[in-house]
């Protein structure tokens, strides 16, 4: 499950983490956009639920210096030895440049360099030298983790997917359908033992189709108009079906862009329906090669009306379906 959950204060997430554990969820993965940072929700989970695995999906490689990123990862790995995975990625110009005042330059090489730096630093090595995109002088972690965390790489297109396959311990996929997974994994190549494939999957467990599709369209027009995601979906073969959305967006017609997203694209990228149906669709990702399906739970009319109690009940119902499907 993606954490933190909407509508519940971080201070009250002990109940949410307990509900997730009771429901059979194995992992909690954070994200980092403009809400909570990636590490604090996981630090709370490490203390409150020592059985859960933890991961970031993802921490941007631009918004922290290399040393600070290594320290944050090392601290969480020490707090949850053997249970934490660090997912890193390039992020986007809006998040990096517009919101954090850091130039978004050479994202592929920056990601590769940070991956290589973290590999050495988290082993406790002294890092001293120049990478292509930054230089580090005599950096050594004072508290290197006894169990260095696996390093997963967020990847969309062939270059980054191949980098993940060659140098990372796993790959994190995002904004793709179950049927798109094999195409992405072809670029990753032959996977080494222990290599994990994670995917964030947007799930809106409501049978109000009109509501779910309207929300899905808003999300799609927000994300898939970002250049990297637009190129990703052109590569996946959606150039023709999404061209009207991109044209309306470029013309400043936000409402027209949303209306131009076909129903079948929404249904492929944003899962909706009963908890049981959503679980069956999540299973398709697993069947196509995803080891860690990470549900990103979207608001539903039922949860909006019922608040935290309804949300925890929904988690229980999703979990019941998880257990039943696994059995």
Short mmCIF file of C-alpha atoms in Angstrom, two decimals:
data_model
loop_
_atom_site.label_atom_id
_atom_site.label_comp_id
_atom_site.label_asym_id
_atom_site.label_seq_id
_atom_site.Cartn_x
_atom_site.Cartn_y
_atom_site.Cartn_z
CA UNK A 1 0.00 0.00 0.00
CA UNK A 2 1.13 3.55 -0.68
CA UNK A 3 1.46 5.63 2.47
CA UNK A 4 0.59 7.95 4.05
CA UNK A 5 -3.13 7.41 3.53
CA UNK A 6 -5.27 10.43 2.74
CA UNK A 7 -7.59 11.72 5.45
CA UNK A 8 -5.58 10.32 8.37
CA UNK A 9 -3.00 12.45 10.20
CA UNK A 10 0.49 11.01 10.41
CA UNK A 11 0.22 10.98 14.20
CA UNK A 12 -2.75 8.60 13.86
CA UNK A 13 -1.23 6.26 11.28
CA UNK A 14 -0.52 3.67 13.96
CA UNK A 15 -4.11 2.47 13.49
CA UNK A 16 -3.74 2.51 9.71
CA UNK A 17 -0.53 0.50 9.76
CA UNK A 18 -2.09 -1.99 12.18
CA UNK A 19 -5.12 -2.32 9.87
CA UNK A 20 -2.86 -2.94 6.89
CA UNK A 21 -0.93 -5.63 8.76
CA UNK A 22 -4.13 -7.33 9.93
CA UNK A 23 -5.50 -7.25 6.40
CA UNK A 24 -2.52 -9.15 5.05
CA UNK A 25 -0.57 -6.34 3.40
CA UNK A 26 3.16 -7.06 3.46
CA UNK A 27 4.65 -3.73 2.37
CA UNK A 28 4.17 0.01 2.74
CA UNK A 29 5.79 2.28 0.16
CA UNK A 30 5.98 6.06 0.32
CA UNK A 31 6.17 8.64 -2.41
CA UNK A 32 7.52 12.17 -2.45
CA UNK A 33 5.76 14.93 -4.36
CA UNK A 34 4.36 17.81 -2.30
CA UNK A 35 2.85 16.05 0.72
CA UNK A 36 4.81 14.11 3.31
CA UNK A 37 8.47 13.44 2.61
CA UNK A 38 9.40 9.89 1.67
CA UNK A 39 11.12 8.89 4.92
CA UNK A 40 8.97 10.08 7.84
CA UNK A 41 5.91 7.85 7.16
CA UNK A 42 8.23 4.85 6.85
CA UNK A 43 10.08 5.70 10.06
CA UNK A 44 6.74 5.64 11.88
CA UNK A 45 5.83 2.32 10.28
CA UNK A 46 9.22 0.88 11.26
CA UNK A 47 8.49 1.65 14.91
CA UNK A 48 4.77 0.80 14.97
CA UNK A 49 4.65 -2.33 12.79
CA UNK A 50 7.95 -4.25 12.81
CA UNK A 51 6.54 -6.88 10.46
CA UNK A 52 5.99 -4.61 7.47
CA UNK A 53 8.49 -4.16 4.66
CA UNK A 54 9.22 -0.55 3.76
CA UNK A 55 10.16 1.20 0.54
CA UNK A 56 10.36 4.58 -1.17
CA UNK A 57 8.78 4.90 -4.59
CA UNK A 58 10.38 7.18 -5.19
CA UNK A 59 12.90 9.57 -3.68
CA UNK A 60 14.11 12.11 -6.28
CA UNK A 61 17.84 12.15 -7.01
CA UNK A 62 17.98 15.94 -7.40
CA UNK A 63 16.26 17.33 -4.31
CA UNK A 64 18.75 16.05 -1.72
CA UNK A 65 22.50 16.15 -1.92
CA UNK A 66 24.11 12.73 -2.38
CA UNK A 67 25.40 12.62 1.20
CA UNK A 68 22.07 13.60 2.75
CA UNK A 69 20.23 11.01 0.68
CA UNK A 70 22.69 8.36 1.86
CA UNK A 71 22.23 9.44 5.49
CA UNK A 72 18.43 9.31 5.27
CA UNK A 73 18.56 5.86 3.70
CA UNK A 74 21.12 4.59 6.19
CA UNK A 75 19.07 5.78 9.16
CA UNK A 76 15.93 4.02 7.96
CA UNK A 77 17.90 0.87 7.10
CA UNK A 78 19.30 0.90 10.64
CA UNK A 79 15.82 1.38 12.12
CA UNK A 80 14.38 -1.49 10.04
CA UNK A 81 17.27 -3.82 9.22
CA UNK A 82 16.54 -6.03 6.26
CA UNK A 83 13.09 -4.50 5.76
CA UNK A 84 13.82 -1.32 3.80
CA UNK A 85 14.33 -0.75 0.07
CA UNK A 86 15.37 2.60 -1.36
CA UNK A 87 13.70 3.53 -4.62
CA UNK A 88 15.18 6.50 -6.44
CA UNK A 89 14.23 8.29 -9.64
CA UNK A 90 14.73 11.40 -11.72
CA UNK A 91 11.30 12.89 -10.87
CA UNK A 92 10.16 15.80 -13.06
CA UNK A 93 11.11 19.40 -13.93
CA UNK A 94 8.10 20.74 -11.99
CA UNK A 95 9.00 19.01 -8.75
CA UNK A 96 12.74 19.49 -9.04
CA UNK A 97 13.12 22.88 -10.68
CA UNK A 98 9.88 24.75 -10.06
CA UNK A 99 9.28 23.56 -6.49
CA UNK A 100 12.79 22.91 -5.19
CA UNK A 101 14.86 25.46 -7.13
CA UNK A 102 17.30 22.82 -8.42
CA UNK A 103 18.21 22.70 -12.13
CA UNK A 104 16.73 19.61 -13.79
CA UNK A 105 19.69 18.74 -15.99
CA UNK A 106 20.85 15.41 -17.44
CA UNK A 107 18.33 13.29 -15.51
CA UNK A 108 19.59 9.96 -16.84
CA UNK A 109 23.21 10.60 -15.92
CA UNK A 110 22.30 12.15 -12.56
CA UNK A 111 20.22 9.09 -11.66
CA UNK A 112 22.99 6.74 -12.74
CA UNK A 113 25.59 8.70 -10.75
CA UNK A 114 23.47 8.82 -7.58
CA UNK A 115 22.80 5.09 -7.89
CA UNK A 116 26.55 4.38 -8.09
CA UNK A 117 27.34 6.78 -5.23
CA UNK A 118 24.70 5.21 -2.96
CA UNK A 119 25.94 1.70 -3.72
CA UNK A 120 29.38 2.61 -2.40
CA UNK A 121 28.33 4.93 0.43
CA UNK A 122 25.77 2.53 1.94
CA UNK A 123 28.44 -0.18 2.07
CA UNK A 124 30.41 2.14 4.36
CA UNK A 125 33.04 3.02 1.76
CA UNK A 126 34.69 6.44 1.62
CA UNK A 127 33.57 8.13 -1.58
CA UNK A 128 36.05 10.59 -3.00
CA UNK A 129 35.88 11.61 -6.60
CA UNK A 130 34.01 13.10 -9.50
CA UNK A 131 31.02 11.59 -11.23
CA UNK A 132 29.73 13.03 -14.50
CA UNK A 133 27.12 15.22 -12.78
CA UNK A 134 28.61 15.96 -9.34
CA UNK A 135 31.74 15.50 -7.23
CA UNK A 136 31.98 14.19 -3.67
CA UNK A 137 34.99 14.77 -1.42
CA UNK A 138 35.86 12.30 1.33
CA UNK A 139 32.32 11.29 2.32
CA UNK A 140 31.98 8.38 4.73
CA UNK A 141 28.80 7.43 6.56
CA UNK A 142 29.37 7.51 10.32
CA UNK A 143 26.61 4.90 10.76
CA UNK A 144 26.61 2.62 7.72
CA UNK A 145 23.75 0.13 7.96
CA UNK A 146 24.59 -3.45 8.87
CA UNK A 147 22.24 -4.48 6.06
CA UNK A 148 22.55 -2.04 3.13
CA UNK A 149 19.12 -1.49 1.55
CA UNK A 150 18.40 -2.77 -1.95
CA UNK A 151 18.44 0.05 -4.49
CA UNK A 152 15.53 0.17 -6.91
CA UNK A 153 15.37 2.48 -9.89
CA UNK A 154 12.23 4.17 -11.20
CA UNK A 155 12.23 3.71 -14.95
CA UNK A 156 9.94 4.45 -17.86
CA UNK A 157 11.75 4.23 -21.16
CA UNK A 158 14.42 1.88 -22.55
CA UNK A 159 17.55 3.68 -21.35
CA UNK A 160 16.52 3.85 -17.71
CA UNK A 161 14.98 0.37 -17.82
CA UNK A 162 18.26 -1.04 -19.10
CA UNK A 163 20.19 0.85 -16.41
CA UNK A 164 17.92 -0.67 -13.76
CA UNK A 165 18.51 -4.14 -15.15
CA UNK A 166 22.27 -3.66 -15.30
CA UNK A 167 23.06 -1.85 -12.04
CA UNK A 168 20.09 -1.73 -9.63
CA UNK A 169 18.52 -4.34 -7.36
CA UNK A 170 15.11 -3.76 -8.84
CA UNK A 171 12.94 -1.52 -10.98
CA UNK A 172 9.88 0.57 -10.12
CA UNK A 173 7.25 0.96 -12.83
CA UNK A 174 4.47 3.55 -12.84
CA UNK A 175 1.47 4.60 -14.93
CA UNK A 176 1.19 1.50 -17.05
CA UNK A 177 -1.43 -1.17 -17.58
CA UNK A 178 -0.95 -4.87 -16.83
CA UNK A 179 -0.56 -5.52 -20.55
CA UNK A 180 2.26 -2.94 -20.73
CA UNK A 181 4.41 -4.72 -18.14
CA UNK A 182 6.02 -7.31 -20.48
CA UNK A 183 7.11 -4.54 -22.87
CA UNK A 184 8.90 -2.72 -20.05
CA UNK A 185 10.50 -5.87 -18.67
CA UNK A 186 11.86 -6.81 -22.09
CA UNK A 187 14.09 -3.72 -21.82
CA UNK A 188 15.17 -4.62 -18.28
CA UNK A 189 16.59 -7.85 -19.68
CA UNK A 190 17.44 -11.03 -17.82
CA UNK A 191 16.83 -10.53 -14.12
CA UNK A 192 19.40 -11.55 -11.55
CA UNK A 193 18.34 -13.56 -8.48
CA UNK A 194 16.72 -11.22 -5.97
CA UNK A 195 15.94 -8.52 -8.55
CA UNK A 196 12.48 -7.11 -7.75
CA UNK A 197 9.92 -5.54 -10.04
CA UNK A 198 7.64 -3.10 -8.24
CA UNK A 199 4.80 -1.14 -9.80
CA UNK A 200 2.61 1.60 -8.40
CA UNK A 201 -0.99 0.88 -9.37
CA UNK A 202 -3.77 3.44 -9.02
CA UNK A 203 -6.86 1.86 -7.49
CA UNK A 204 -10.27 3.48 -6.93
CA UNK A 205 -12.40 0.76 -5.28
CA UNK A 206 -15.88 2.07 -6.04
CA UNK A 207 -18.63 0.81 -8.31
CA UNK A 208 -19.54 4.39 -9.20
CA UNK A 209 -18.08 4.21 -12.71
CA UNK A 210 -18.81 7.85 -13.56
CA UNK A 211 -16.96 9.05 -10.48
CA UNK A 212 -13.99 6.72 -11.00
CA UNK A 213 -13.55 7.65 -14.65
CA UNK A 214 -13.81 11.37 -13.93
CA UNK A 215 -11.11 11.06 -11.28
CA UNK A 216 -9.01 8.89 -13.57
CA UNK A 217 -9.21 11.45 -16.37
CA UNK A 218 -8.04 14.22 -14.04
CA UNK A 219 -5.07 12.15 -12.96
CA UNK A 220 -4.18 11.11 -16.49
CA UNK A 221 -4.23 14.67 -17.79
CA UNK A 222 -2.11 15.78 -14.82
CA UNK A 223 0.54 13.09 -15.23
CA UNK A 224 0.62 12.00 -18.84
CA UNK A 225 1.06 15.55 -20.13
CA UNK A 226 4.43 15.68 -18.33
CA UNK A 227 6.99 15.21 -21.15
CA UNK A 228 8.63 12.08 -19.74
CA UNK A 229 5.29 10.34 -19.22
CA UNK A 230 4.01 11.49 -22.61
CA UNK A 231 7.04 9.98 -24.31
CA UNK A 232 6.59 6.81 -22.25
CA UNK A 233 3.06 6.34 -23.52
CA UNK A 234 4.06 7.11 -27.09
CA UNK A 235 6.65 4.35 -26.70
CA UNK A 236 3.95 2.05 -25.31
CA UNK A 237 1.86 2.67 -28.43
CA UNK A 238 -0.74 5.20 -27.22
CA UNK A 239 0.36 8.03 -29.51
CA UNK A 240 -2.83 7.98 -31.57
CA UNK A 241 -5.36 7.55 -28.76
CA UNK A 242 -3.78 10.22 -26.52
CA UNK A 243 -2.92 12.71 -29.28
CA UNK A 244 -6.22 14.66 -28.82
CA UNK A 245 -5.51 15.02 -25.09
CA UNK A 246 -2.00 16.30 -25.72
CA UNK A 247 -3.22 18.72 -28.40
CA UNK A 248 -5.93 20.18 -26.16
CA UNK A 249 -3.49 20.49 -23.25
CA UNK A 250 -0.93 22.29 -25.44
CA UNK A 251 -3.67 24.70 -26.51
CA UNK A 252 -4.50 25.51 -22.89
CA UNK A 253 -7.82 23.65 -22.98
CA UNK A 254 -7.60 21.67 -19.73
CA UNK A 255 -11.25 20.62 -19.74
CA UNK A 256 -11.03 19.50 -23.36
CA UNK A 257 -7.87 17.53 -22.61
CA UNK A 258 -9.62 15.62 -19.85
CA UNK A 259 -12.66 14.91 -22.01
CA UNK A 260 -10.41 13.58 -24.79
CA UNK A 261 -9.11 10.64 -22.73
CA UNK A 262 -10.96 7.51 -23.93
CA UNK A 263 -12.76 5.31 -21.41
CA UNK A 264 -10.64 2.28 -22.27
CA UNK A 265 -7.43 4.18 -21.47
CA UNK A 266 -8.84 5.27 -18.12
CA UNK A 267 -9.95 1.73 -17.34
CA UNK A 268 -6.53 0.33 -18.26
CA UNK A 269 -4.52 2.76 -16.12
CA UNK A 270 -6.82 3.41 -13.14
CA UNK A 271 -8.42 0.30 -11.66
CA UNK A 272 -11.94 0.67 -10.33
CA UNK A 273 -14.92 -1.42 -9.29
CA UNK A 274 -15.58 -3.57 -6.25
CA UNK A 275 -12.62 -4.50 -4.01
CA UNK A 276 -12.81 -8.00 -5.43
CA UNK A 277 -12.65 -6.77 -9.02
CA UNK A 278 -9.77 -4.41 -8.20
CA UNK A 279 -7.88 -7.28 -6.61
CA UNK A 280 -8.35 -9.40 -9.72
CA UNK A 281 -6.96 -6.58 -11.86
CA UNK A 282 -3.97 -6.14 -9.51
CA UNK A 283 -3.36 -9.88 -9.87
CA UNK A 284 -2.92 -9.36 -13.62
CA UNK A 285 0.12 -7.18 -12.90
CA UNK A 286 1.60 -9.98 -10.82
CA UNK A 287 0.83 -12.52 -13.55
CA UNK A 288 2.71 -10.34 -16.04
CA UNK A 289 5.89 -10.07 -13.97
CA UNK A 290 5.38 -7.59 -11.13
CA UNK A 291 6.74 -8.91 -7.81
CA UNK A 292 5.55 -6.01 -5.63
CA UNK A 293 2.22 -4.48 -6.74
CA UNK A 294 1.96 -1.22 -4.79
CA UNK A 295 -1.63 -0.02 -4.49
CA UNK A 296 -2.06 3.76 -4.59
CA UNK A 297 -5.50 4.08 -3.02
CA UNK A 298 -7.60 6.85 -4.55
CA UNK A 299 -10.51 8.56 -2.76
CA UNK A 300 -13.96 7.10 -3.28
CA UNK A 301 -17.39 8.61 -2.57
CA UNK A 302 -17.89 6.05 0.20
CA UNK A 303 -14.64 6.92 1.97
CA UNK A 304 -15.17 10.65 1.52
CA UNK A 305 -18.55 10.33 3.22
CA UNK A 306 -17.43 7.90 5.93
CA UNK A 307 -13.99 9.28 6.82
CA UNK A 308 -11.26 7.30 8.54
CA UNK A 309 -13.62 4.56 9.71
CA UNK A 310 -14.75 3.86 6.15
CA UNK A 311 -11.14 3.93 4.94
CA UNK A 312 -10.01 1.34 7.48
CA UNK A 313 -13.02 -0.81 6.59
CA UNK A 314 -12.08 -0.58 2.91
CA UNK A 315 -8.52 -1.67 3.73
CA UNK A 316 -9.93 -4.70 5.53
CA UNK A 317 -12.10 -5.60 2.52
CA UNK A 318 -9.21 -5.18 0.11
CA UNK A 319 -7.10 -7.34 2.39
CA UNK A 320 -9.75 -10.03 2.61
CA UNK A 321 -9.70 -10.22 -1.16
CA UNK A 322 -5.92 -10.29 -1.13
CA UNK A 323 -5.91 -13.29 1.20
CA UNK A 324 -8.69 -15.07 -0.69
CA UNK A 325 -7.01 -14.52 -4.04
CA UNK A 326 -3.65 -15.74 -2.74
CA UNK A 327 -5.31 -18.84 -1.26
#
